[in-house]
CSV table of C-alpha atoms and ligand atoms in Angstrom, one decimal:
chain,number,residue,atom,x,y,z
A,5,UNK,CA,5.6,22.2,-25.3
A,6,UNK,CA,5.5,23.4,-21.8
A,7,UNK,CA,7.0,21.7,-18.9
A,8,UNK,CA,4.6,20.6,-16.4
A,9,UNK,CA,5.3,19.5,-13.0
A,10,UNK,CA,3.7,16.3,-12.1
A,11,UNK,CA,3.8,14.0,-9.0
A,12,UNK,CA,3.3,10.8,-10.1
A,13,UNK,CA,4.7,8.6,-7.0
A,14,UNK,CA,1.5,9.0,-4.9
A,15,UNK,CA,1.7,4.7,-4.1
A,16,UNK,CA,5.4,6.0,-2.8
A,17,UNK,CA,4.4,8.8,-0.3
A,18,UNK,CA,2.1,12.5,-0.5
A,19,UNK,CA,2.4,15.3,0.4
A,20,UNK,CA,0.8,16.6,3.9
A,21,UNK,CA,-2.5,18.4,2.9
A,22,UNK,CA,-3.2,22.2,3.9
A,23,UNK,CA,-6.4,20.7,5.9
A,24,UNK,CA,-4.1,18.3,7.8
A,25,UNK,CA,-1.4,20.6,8.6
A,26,UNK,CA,-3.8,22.9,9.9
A,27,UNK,CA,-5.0,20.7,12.5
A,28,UNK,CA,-2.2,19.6,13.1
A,29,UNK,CA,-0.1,22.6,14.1
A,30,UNK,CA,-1.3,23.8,17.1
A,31,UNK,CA,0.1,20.6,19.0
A,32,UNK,CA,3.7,21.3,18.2
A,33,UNK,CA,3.7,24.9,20.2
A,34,UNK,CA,0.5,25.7,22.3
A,35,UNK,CA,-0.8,22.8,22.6
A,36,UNK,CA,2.6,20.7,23.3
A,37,UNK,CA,1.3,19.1,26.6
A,38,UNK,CA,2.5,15.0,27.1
A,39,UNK,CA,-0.9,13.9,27.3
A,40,UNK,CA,-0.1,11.7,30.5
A,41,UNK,CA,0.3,14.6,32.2
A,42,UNK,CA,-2.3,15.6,34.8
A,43,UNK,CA,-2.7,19.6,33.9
A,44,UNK,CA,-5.5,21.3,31.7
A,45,UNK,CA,-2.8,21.0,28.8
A,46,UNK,CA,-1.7,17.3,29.1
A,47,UNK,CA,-5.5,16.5,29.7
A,48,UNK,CA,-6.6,18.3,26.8
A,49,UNK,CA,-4.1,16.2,24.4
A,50,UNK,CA,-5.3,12.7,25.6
A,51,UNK,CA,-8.4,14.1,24.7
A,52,UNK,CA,-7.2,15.1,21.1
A,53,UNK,CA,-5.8,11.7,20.9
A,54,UNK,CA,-9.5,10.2,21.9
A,55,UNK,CA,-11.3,12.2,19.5
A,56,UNK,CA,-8.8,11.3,16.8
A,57,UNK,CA,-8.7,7.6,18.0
A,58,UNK,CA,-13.0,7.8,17.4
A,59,UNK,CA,-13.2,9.8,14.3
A,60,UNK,CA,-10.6,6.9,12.5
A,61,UNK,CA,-12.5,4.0,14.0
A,62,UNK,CA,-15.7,5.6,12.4
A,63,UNK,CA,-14.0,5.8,9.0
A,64,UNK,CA,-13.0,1.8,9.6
A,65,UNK,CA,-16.8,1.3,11.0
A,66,UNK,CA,-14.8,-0.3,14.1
A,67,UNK,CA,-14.7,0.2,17.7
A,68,UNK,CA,-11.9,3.0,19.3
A,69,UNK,CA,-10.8,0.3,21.2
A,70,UNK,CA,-9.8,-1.4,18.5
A,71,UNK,CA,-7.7,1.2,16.9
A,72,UNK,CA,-3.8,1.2,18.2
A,73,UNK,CA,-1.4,4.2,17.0
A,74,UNK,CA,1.8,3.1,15.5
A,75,UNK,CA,4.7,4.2,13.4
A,76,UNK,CA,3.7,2.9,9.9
A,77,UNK,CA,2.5,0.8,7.9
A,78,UNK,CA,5.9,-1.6,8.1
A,79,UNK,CA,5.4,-1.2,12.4
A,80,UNK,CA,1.3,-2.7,12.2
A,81,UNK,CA,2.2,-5.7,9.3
A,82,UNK,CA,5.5,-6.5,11.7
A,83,UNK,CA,3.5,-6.2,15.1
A,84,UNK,CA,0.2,-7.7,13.3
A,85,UNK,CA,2.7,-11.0,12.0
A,86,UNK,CA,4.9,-11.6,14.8
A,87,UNK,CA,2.3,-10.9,17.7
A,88,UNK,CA,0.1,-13.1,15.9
A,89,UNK,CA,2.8,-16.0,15.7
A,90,UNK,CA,4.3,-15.5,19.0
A,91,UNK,CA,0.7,-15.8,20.6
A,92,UNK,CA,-0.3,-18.6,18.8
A,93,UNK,CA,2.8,-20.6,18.4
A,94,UNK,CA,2.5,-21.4,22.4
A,95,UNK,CA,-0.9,-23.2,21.2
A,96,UNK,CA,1.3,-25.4,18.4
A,97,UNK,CA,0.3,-23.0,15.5
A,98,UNK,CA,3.0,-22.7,13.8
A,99,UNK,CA,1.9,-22.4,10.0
A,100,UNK,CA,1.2,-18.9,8.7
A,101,UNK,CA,-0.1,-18.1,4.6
A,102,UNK,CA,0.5,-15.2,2.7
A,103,UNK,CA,1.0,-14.5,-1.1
A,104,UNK,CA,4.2,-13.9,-2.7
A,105,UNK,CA,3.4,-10.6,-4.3
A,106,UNK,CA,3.4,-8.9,-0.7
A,107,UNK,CA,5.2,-5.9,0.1
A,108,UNK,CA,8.4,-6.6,2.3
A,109,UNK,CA,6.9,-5.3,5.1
A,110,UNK,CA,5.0,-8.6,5.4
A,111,UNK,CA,7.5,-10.6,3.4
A,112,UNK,CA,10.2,-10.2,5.3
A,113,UNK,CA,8.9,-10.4,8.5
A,114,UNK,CA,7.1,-14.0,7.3
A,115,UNK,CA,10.9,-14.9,6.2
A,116,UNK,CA,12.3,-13.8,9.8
A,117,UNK,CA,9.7,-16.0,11.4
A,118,UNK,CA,10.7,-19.1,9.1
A,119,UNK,CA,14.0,-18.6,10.9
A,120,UNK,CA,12.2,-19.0,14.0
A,121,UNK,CA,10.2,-22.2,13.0
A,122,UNK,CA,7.5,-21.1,11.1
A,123,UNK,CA,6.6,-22.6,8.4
A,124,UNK,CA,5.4,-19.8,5.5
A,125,UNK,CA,3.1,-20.9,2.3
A,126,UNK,CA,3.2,-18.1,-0.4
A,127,UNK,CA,0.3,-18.4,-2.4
A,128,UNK,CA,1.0,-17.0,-6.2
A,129,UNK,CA,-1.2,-15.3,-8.4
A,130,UNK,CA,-2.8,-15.0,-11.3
A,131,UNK,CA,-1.0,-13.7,-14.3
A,132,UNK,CA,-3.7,-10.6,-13.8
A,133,UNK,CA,-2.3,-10.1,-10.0
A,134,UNK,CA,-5.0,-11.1,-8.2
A,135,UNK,CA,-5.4,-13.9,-5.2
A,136,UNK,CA,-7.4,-16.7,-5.4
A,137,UNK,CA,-10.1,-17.3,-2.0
A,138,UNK,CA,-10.0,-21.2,-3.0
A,139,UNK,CA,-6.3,-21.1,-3.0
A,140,UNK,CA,-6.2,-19.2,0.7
A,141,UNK,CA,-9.1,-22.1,1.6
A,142,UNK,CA,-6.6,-25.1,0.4
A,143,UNK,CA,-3.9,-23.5,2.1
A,144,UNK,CA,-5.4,-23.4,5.9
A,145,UNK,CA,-4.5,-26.0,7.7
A,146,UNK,CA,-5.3,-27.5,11.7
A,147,UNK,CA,-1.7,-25.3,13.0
A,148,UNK,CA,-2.7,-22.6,10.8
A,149,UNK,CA,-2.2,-19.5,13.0
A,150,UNK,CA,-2.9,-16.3,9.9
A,151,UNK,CA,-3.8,-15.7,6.6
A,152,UNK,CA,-2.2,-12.1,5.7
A,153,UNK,CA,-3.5,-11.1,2.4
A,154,UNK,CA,-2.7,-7.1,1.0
A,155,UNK,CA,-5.7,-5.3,0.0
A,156,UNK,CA,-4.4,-3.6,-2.6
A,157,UNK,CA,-0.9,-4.3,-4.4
A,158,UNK,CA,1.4,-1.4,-4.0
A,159,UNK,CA,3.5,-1.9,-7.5
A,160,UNK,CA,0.4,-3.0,-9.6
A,161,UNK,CA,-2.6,-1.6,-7.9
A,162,UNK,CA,-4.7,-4.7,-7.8
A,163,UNK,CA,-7.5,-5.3,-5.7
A,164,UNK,CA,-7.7,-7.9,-3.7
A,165,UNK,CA,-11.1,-9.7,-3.0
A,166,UNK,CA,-10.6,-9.1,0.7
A,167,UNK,CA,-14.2,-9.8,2.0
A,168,UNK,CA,-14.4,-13.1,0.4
A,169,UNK,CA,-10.9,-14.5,2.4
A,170,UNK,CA,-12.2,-12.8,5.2
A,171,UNK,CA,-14.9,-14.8,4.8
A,172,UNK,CA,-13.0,-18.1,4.7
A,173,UNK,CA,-10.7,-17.2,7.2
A,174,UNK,CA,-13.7,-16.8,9.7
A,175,UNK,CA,-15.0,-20.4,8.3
A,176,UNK,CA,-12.1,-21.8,9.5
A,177,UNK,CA,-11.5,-19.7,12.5
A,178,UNK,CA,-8.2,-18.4,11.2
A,179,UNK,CA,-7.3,-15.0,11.9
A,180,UNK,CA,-7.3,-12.8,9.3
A,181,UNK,CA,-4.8,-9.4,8.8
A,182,UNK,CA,-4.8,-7.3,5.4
A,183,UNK,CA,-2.1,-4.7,4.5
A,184,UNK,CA,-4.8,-2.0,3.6
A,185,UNK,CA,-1.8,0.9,3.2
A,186,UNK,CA,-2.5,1.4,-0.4
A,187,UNK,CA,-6.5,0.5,-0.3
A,188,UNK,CA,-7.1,3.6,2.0
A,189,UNK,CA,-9.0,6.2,0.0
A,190,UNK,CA,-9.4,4.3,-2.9
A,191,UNK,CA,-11.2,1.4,-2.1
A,192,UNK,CA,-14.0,1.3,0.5
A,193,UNK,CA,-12.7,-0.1,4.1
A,194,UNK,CA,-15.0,-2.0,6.6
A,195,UNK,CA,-13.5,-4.1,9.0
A,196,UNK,CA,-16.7,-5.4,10.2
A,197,UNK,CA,-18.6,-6.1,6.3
A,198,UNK,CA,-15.1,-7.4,5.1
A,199,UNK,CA,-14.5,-10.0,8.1
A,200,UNK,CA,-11.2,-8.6,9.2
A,201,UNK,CA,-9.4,-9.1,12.2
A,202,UNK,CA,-6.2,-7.0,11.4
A,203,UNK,CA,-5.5,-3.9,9.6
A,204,UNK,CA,-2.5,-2.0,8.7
A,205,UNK,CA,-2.7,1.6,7.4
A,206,UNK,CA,0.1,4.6,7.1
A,207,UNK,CA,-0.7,8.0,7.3
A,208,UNK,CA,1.5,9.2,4.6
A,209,UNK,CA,-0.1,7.4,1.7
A,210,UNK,CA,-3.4,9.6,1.9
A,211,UNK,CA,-1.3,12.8,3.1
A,212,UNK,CA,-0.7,12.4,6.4
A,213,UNK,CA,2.2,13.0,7.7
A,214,UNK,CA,5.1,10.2,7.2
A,215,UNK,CA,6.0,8.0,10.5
A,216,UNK,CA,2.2,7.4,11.8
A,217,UNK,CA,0.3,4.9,11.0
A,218,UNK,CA,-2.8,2.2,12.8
A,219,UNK,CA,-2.9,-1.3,13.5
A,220,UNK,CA,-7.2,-2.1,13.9
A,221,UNK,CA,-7.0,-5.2,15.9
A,222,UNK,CA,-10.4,-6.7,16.3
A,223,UNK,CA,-11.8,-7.1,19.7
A,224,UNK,CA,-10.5,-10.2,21.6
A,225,UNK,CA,-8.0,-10.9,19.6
A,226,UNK,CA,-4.8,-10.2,22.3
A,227,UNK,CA,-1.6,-9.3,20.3
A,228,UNK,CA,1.7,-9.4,22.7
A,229,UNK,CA,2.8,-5.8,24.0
A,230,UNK,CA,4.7,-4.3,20.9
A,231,UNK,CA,7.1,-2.1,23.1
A,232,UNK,CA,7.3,-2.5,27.0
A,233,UNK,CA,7.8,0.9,28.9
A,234,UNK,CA,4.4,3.0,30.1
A,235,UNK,CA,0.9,2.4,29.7
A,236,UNK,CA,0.0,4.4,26.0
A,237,UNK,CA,-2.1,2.6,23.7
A,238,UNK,CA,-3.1,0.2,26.4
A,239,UNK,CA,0.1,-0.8,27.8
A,240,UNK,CA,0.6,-2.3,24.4
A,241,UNK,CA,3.0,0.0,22.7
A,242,UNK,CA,4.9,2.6,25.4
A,243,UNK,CA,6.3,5.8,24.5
A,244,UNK,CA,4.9,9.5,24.7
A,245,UNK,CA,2.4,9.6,21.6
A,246,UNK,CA,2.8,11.3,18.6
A,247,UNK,CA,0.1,13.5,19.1
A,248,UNK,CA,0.5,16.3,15.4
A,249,UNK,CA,0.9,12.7,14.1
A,250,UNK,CA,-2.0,10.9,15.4
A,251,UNK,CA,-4.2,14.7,14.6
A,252,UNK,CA,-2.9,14.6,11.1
A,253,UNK,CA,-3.8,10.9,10.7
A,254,UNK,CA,-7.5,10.9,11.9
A,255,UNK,CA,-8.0,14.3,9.8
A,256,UNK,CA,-6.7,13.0,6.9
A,257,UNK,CA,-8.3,9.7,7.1
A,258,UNK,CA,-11.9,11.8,7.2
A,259,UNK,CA,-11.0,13.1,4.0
A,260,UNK,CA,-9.5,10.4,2.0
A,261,UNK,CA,-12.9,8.2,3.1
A,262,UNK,CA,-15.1,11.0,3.0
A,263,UNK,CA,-15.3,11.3,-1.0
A,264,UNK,CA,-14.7,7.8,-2.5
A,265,UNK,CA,-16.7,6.9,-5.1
A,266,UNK,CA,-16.6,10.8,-6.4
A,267,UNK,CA,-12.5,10.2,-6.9
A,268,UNK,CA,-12.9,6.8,-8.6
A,269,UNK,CA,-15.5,8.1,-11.2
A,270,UNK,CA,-12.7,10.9,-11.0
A,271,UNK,CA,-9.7,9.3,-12.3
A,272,UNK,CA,-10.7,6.1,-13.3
A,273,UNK,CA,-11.0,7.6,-17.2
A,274,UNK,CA,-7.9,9.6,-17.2
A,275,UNK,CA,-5.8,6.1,-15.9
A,276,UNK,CA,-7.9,4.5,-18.9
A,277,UNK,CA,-7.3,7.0,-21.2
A,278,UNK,CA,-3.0,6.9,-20.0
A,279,UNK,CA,-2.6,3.2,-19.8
A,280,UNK,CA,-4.3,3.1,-23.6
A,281,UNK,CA,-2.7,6.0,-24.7
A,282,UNK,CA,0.9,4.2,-23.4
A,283,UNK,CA,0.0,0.8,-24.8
A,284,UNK,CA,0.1,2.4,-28.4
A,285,UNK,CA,3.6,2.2,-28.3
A,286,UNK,CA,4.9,-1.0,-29.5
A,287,UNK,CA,5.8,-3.9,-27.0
A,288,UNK,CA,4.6,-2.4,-24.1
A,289,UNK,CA,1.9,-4.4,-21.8
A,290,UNK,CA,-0.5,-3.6,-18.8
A,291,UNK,CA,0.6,-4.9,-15.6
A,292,UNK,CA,-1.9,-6.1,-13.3
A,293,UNK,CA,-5.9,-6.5,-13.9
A,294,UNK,CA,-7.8,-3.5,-16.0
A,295,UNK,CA,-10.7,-3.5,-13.8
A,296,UNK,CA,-9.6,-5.1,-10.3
A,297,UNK,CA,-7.3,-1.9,-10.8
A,298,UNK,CA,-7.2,1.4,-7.9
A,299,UNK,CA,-8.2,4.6,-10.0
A,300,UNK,CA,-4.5,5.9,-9.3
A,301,UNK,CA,-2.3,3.3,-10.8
A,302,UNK,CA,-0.8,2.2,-13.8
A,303,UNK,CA,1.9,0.0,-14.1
A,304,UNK,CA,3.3,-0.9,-17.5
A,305,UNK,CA,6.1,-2.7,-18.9
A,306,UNK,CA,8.2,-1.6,-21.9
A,307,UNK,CA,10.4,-3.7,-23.5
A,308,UNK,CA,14.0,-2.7,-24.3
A,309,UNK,CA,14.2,0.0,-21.9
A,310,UNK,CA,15.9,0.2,-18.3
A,311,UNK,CA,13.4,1.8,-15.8
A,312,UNK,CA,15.8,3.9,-13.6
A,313,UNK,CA,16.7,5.2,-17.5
A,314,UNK,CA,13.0,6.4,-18.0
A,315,UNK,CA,12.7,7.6,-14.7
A,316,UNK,CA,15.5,9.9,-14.7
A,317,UNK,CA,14.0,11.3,-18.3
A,318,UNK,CA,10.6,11.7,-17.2
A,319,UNK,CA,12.0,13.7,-14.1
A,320,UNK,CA,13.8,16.0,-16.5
A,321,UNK,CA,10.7,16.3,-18.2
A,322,UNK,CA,8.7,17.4,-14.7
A,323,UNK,CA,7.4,14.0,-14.6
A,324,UNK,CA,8.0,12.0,-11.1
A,325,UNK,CA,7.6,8.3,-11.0
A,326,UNK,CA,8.4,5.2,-10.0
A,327,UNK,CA,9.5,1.7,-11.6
A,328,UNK,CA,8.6,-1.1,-9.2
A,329,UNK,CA,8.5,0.0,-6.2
A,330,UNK,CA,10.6,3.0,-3.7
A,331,UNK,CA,12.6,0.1,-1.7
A,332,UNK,CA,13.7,-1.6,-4.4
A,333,UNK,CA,14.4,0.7,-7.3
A,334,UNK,CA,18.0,1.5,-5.8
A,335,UNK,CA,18.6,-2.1,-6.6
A,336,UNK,CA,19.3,-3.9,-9.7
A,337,UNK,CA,17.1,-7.2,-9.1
A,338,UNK,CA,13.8,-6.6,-10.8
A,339,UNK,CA,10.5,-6.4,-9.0
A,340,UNK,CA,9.0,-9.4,-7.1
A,341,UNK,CA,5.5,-8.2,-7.8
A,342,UNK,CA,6.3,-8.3,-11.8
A,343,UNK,CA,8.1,-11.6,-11.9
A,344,UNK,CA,4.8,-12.8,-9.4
A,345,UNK,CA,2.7,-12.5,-13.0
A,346,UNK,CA,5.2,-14.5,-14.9
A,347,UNK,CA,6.8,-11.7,-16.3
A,348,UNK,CA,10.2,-12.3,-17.6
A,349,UNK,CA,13.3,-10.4,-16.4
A,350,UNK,CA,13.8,-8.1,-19.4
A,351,UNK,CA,10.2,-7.1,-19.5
A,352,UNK,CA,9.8,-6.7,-15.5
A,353,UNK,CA,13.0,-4.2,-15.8
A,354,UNK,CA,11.6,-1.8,-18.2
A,355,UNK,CA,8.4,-1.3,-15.8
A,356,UNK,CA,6.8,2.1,-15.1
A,357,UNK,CA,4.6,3.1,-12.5
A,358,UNK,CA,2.5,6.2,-12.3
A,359,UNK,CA,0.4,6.8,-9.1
A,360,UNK,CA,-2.2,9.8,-8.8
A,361,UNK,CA,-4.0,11.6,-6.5
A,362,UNK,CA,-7.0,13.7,-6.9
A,363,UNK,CA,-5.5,16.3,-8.5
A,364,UNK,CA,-4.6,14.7,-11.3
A,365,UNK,CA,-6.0,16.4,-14.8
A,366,UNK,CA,-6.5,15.8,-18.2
A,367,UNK,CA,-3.6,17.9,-19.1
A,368,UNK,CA,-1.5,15.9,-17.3
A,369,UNK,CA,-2.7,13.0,-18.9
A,370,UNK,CA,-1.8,14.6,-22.4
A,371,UNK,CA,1.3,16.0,-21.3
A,372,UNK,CA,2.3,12.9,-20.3
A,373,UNK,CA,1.3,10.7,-23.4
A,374,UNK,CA,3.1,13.8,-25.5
A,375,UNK,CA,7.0,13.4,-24.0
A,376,UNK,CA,7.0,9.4,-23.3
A,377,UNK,CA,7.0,8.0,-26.5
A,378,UNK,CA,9.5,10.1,-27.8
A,379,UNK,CA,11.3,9.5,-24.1
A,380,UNK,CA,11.2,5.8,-25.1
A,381,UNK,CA,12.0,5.9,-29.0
A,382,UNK,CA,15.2,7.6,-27.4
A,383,UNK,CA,16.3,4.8,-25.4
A,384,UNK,CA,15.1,2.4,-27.3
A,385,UNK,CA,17.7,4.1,-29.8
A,386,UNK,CA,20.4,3.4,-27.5
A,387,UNK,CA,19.7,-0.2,-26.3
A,388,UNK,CA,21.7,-2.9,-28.0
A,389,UNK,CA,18.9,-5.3,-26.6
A,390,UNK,CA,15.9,-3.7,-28.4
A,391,UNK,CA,18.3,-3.2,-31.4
A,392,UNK,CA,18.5,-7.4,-31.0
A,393,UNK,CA,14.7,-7.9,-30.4
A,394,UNK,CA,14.5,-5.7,-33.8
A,395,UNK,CA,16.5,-7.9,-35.6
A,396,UNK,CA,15.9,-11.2,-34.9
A,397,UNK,CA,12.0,-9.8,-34.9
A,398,UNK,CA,11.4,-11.1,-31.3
A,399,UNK,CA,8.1,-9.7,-29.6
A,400,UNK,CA,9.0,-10.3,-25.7
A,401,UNK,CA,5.0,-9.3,-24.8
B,510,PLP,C1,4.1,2.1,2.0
B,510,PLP,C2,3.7,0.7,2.3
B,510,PLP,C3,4.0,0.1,3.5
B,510,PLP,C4,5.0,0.7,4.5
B,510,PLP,O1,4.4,1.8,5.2
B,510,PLP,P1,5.4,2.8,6.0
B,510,PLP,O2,4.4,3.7,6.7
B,510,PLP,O3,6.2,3.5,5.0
B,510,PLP,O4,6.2,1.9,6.9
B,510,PLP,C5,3.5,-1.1,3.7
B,510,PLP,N1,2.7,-1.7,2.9
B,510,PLP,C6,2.3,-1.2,1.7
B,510,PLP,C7,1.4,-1.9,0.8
B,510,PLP,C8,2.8,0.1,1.3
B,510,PLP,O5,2.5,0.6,0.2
């Protein structure tokens, strides 16, 4: 068979599209102006950084006063959190609800603030990764100062139902901030139909370029000033802007909104077709709901085998993925998203997961169901634990 080459770590990072880049280039040389600056060429980047701030509010259907340029998705959850806690904790709010399935962008800035007197509640959820509305509304409470929810689960690819605790949230006049970094592109985002206040979003998930990202902050809602210094972003977060960046971002937000549905009818039977395809081999299961699912993801466990093991076959085999997720797969402990569902340590280990873009194609799909189950009879082969299971005729899933 012939190698192919496939990027399968899309949930991890993309690559900067050929659109993007183009727009983007002319700010690093002849357009390189600081856009504070009072000449045609500093004018003419605060301009670019208008336009750019108006063309992503459009894709959000919110207001370009709403939109604040930041350095990621980890910068927006930790300025949404914190901001959000530091204002409201001087009005005796000091409770704050999240789940526990949460990426540690939000996880460990919630643990930070329970340092600081907080006090966190991590809602679980359901074995099929998904959070439950009536378990946000128990939850809220009089000194409850924000529900942060994730729109879309990074490891598993679950959907959220966002609009519905949005709802709730606004019910109970609770603010309401959603980690939309993975949602972008897949899902449709409206900050005004889906009753949210707060917003992350990173450019390099839907190929932007890495180390720019948006916190939507809903009008009258006054966060504290992220980083003191001069008066960008309104005085909220100093510091000369990162104008290719910002360009890159708004271009490549246009795109990734512009043809939704199209990519979900896209590759929403080629993930079918892999995670079935996978699930023939024996003691293997699905992670995470089949139809609350992004079109991109699958996520499944296979018992007997160590990931990092499968990853570093695939990858000789052309195939890039991930097992759990980028910041934790240097680590031994497994995933807190797969133990989240009630998986058990030995089946949460041997977890793969493939993320696509667009371009994914039905070859790739076959290429990929041709090499991994010969991939995993191998290791299974060399695993004194599935040699075990065998024997004493344990099924772990
Ligand atoms: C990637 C990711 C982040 C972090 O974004 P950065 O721009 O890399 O800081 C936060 N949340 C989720 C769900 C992500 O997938």
């Amino acid at each position: 068979m012939e190698k192919r080459l496939i990027y399968a770590d899309h949930a991890a990072t993309t690559a900067v599209s050929d659109e993007v880049l183009k727009e983007m280039l002319p700010y690093f040389q002849e357009n390189f102006g600081n856009p504070s600056s009072i000449y045609a060429k500093g004018r003419e980047n605060e301009r670019a950084i208008m336009n750019a701030r108006q063309r992503i509010a459009k894709c959000l259907n919110a207001d370009p006063k709403e939109i604040f340029f930041t350095a990621g998705g980890s910068e927006s959850d930790n300025w949404a959190i914190k901001g959000t806690a530091d204002r409201l904790a001087q009005k005796g709010k000091k409770h704050i609800i999240t789940s526990v399935f949460e990426h540690h962008a939000v996880l460990h800035t919630c643990e930070f603030l329970e340092k600081h007197g907080f006090e966190v509640t991590y809602l679980p959820v359901s074995p099929e990764g998904i959070v439950s509305p009536d378990d946000v509304e128990k939850a809220i409470r009089e000194d409850t100062a924000l529900v942060t929810i994730m729109f879309a689960n990074n490891e598993i690819g679950t959907i959220q139902p966002i609009a519905e605790i949005g709802e709730i949230c606004r019910k109970h006049h609770v603010l309401f901030h959603t980690d939309a970094v993975q949602a972008i592109g897949n899902v449709p985002v409206d900050v005004q139909k889906q009753n949210i206040d707060m917003l992350s979003l990173s450019g390099h998930k839907f190929h932007a370029p890495k180390g720019v990202g948006v916190l939507y902050v809903k009008k009258g809602i006054i966060l504290p000033n992220l980083i003191h210094g001069g008066g960008q972003e309104s005085g909220k977060r100093a510091g000369t802007e990162n104008v290719p960046g910002i360009i890159g971002l708004a271009k490549a937000l246009e795109l990734a909104t512009a043809n939704i549905p199209e990519k979900i009818q896209k590759l929403t039977p080629l993930r079918d077709k892999l995670i079935d395809g996978i699930l023939t081999i024996e003691q293997t299961r699905l992670n995470g709901s089949r139809t609350q699912r992004l079109c991109g993801n699958v996520n499944i466990s296979i018992v007997g085998i160590e990931g990092e093991s499968l990853l570093l076959m695939l990858d000789n085999y052309g195939i890039q993925a991930s097992s759990g997720s980028a910041c934790t797969s240097g680590s031994l402990d497994p995933s807190h998203v797969l133990l989240s569902l009630g998986l058990v340590h030995e089946v949460a280990h041997g977890s793969l997961r493939l993320s696509f873009g667009e371009e994914l194609t039905e070859e790739d799909v076959n290429y990929i169901l041709a090499v991994l189950p010969e991939i995993v009879s191998r290791l299974r082969a060399m695993s004194p634990m599935w040699e075990k299971l065998k024997k004493e005729n344990i099924k772990l899933v």
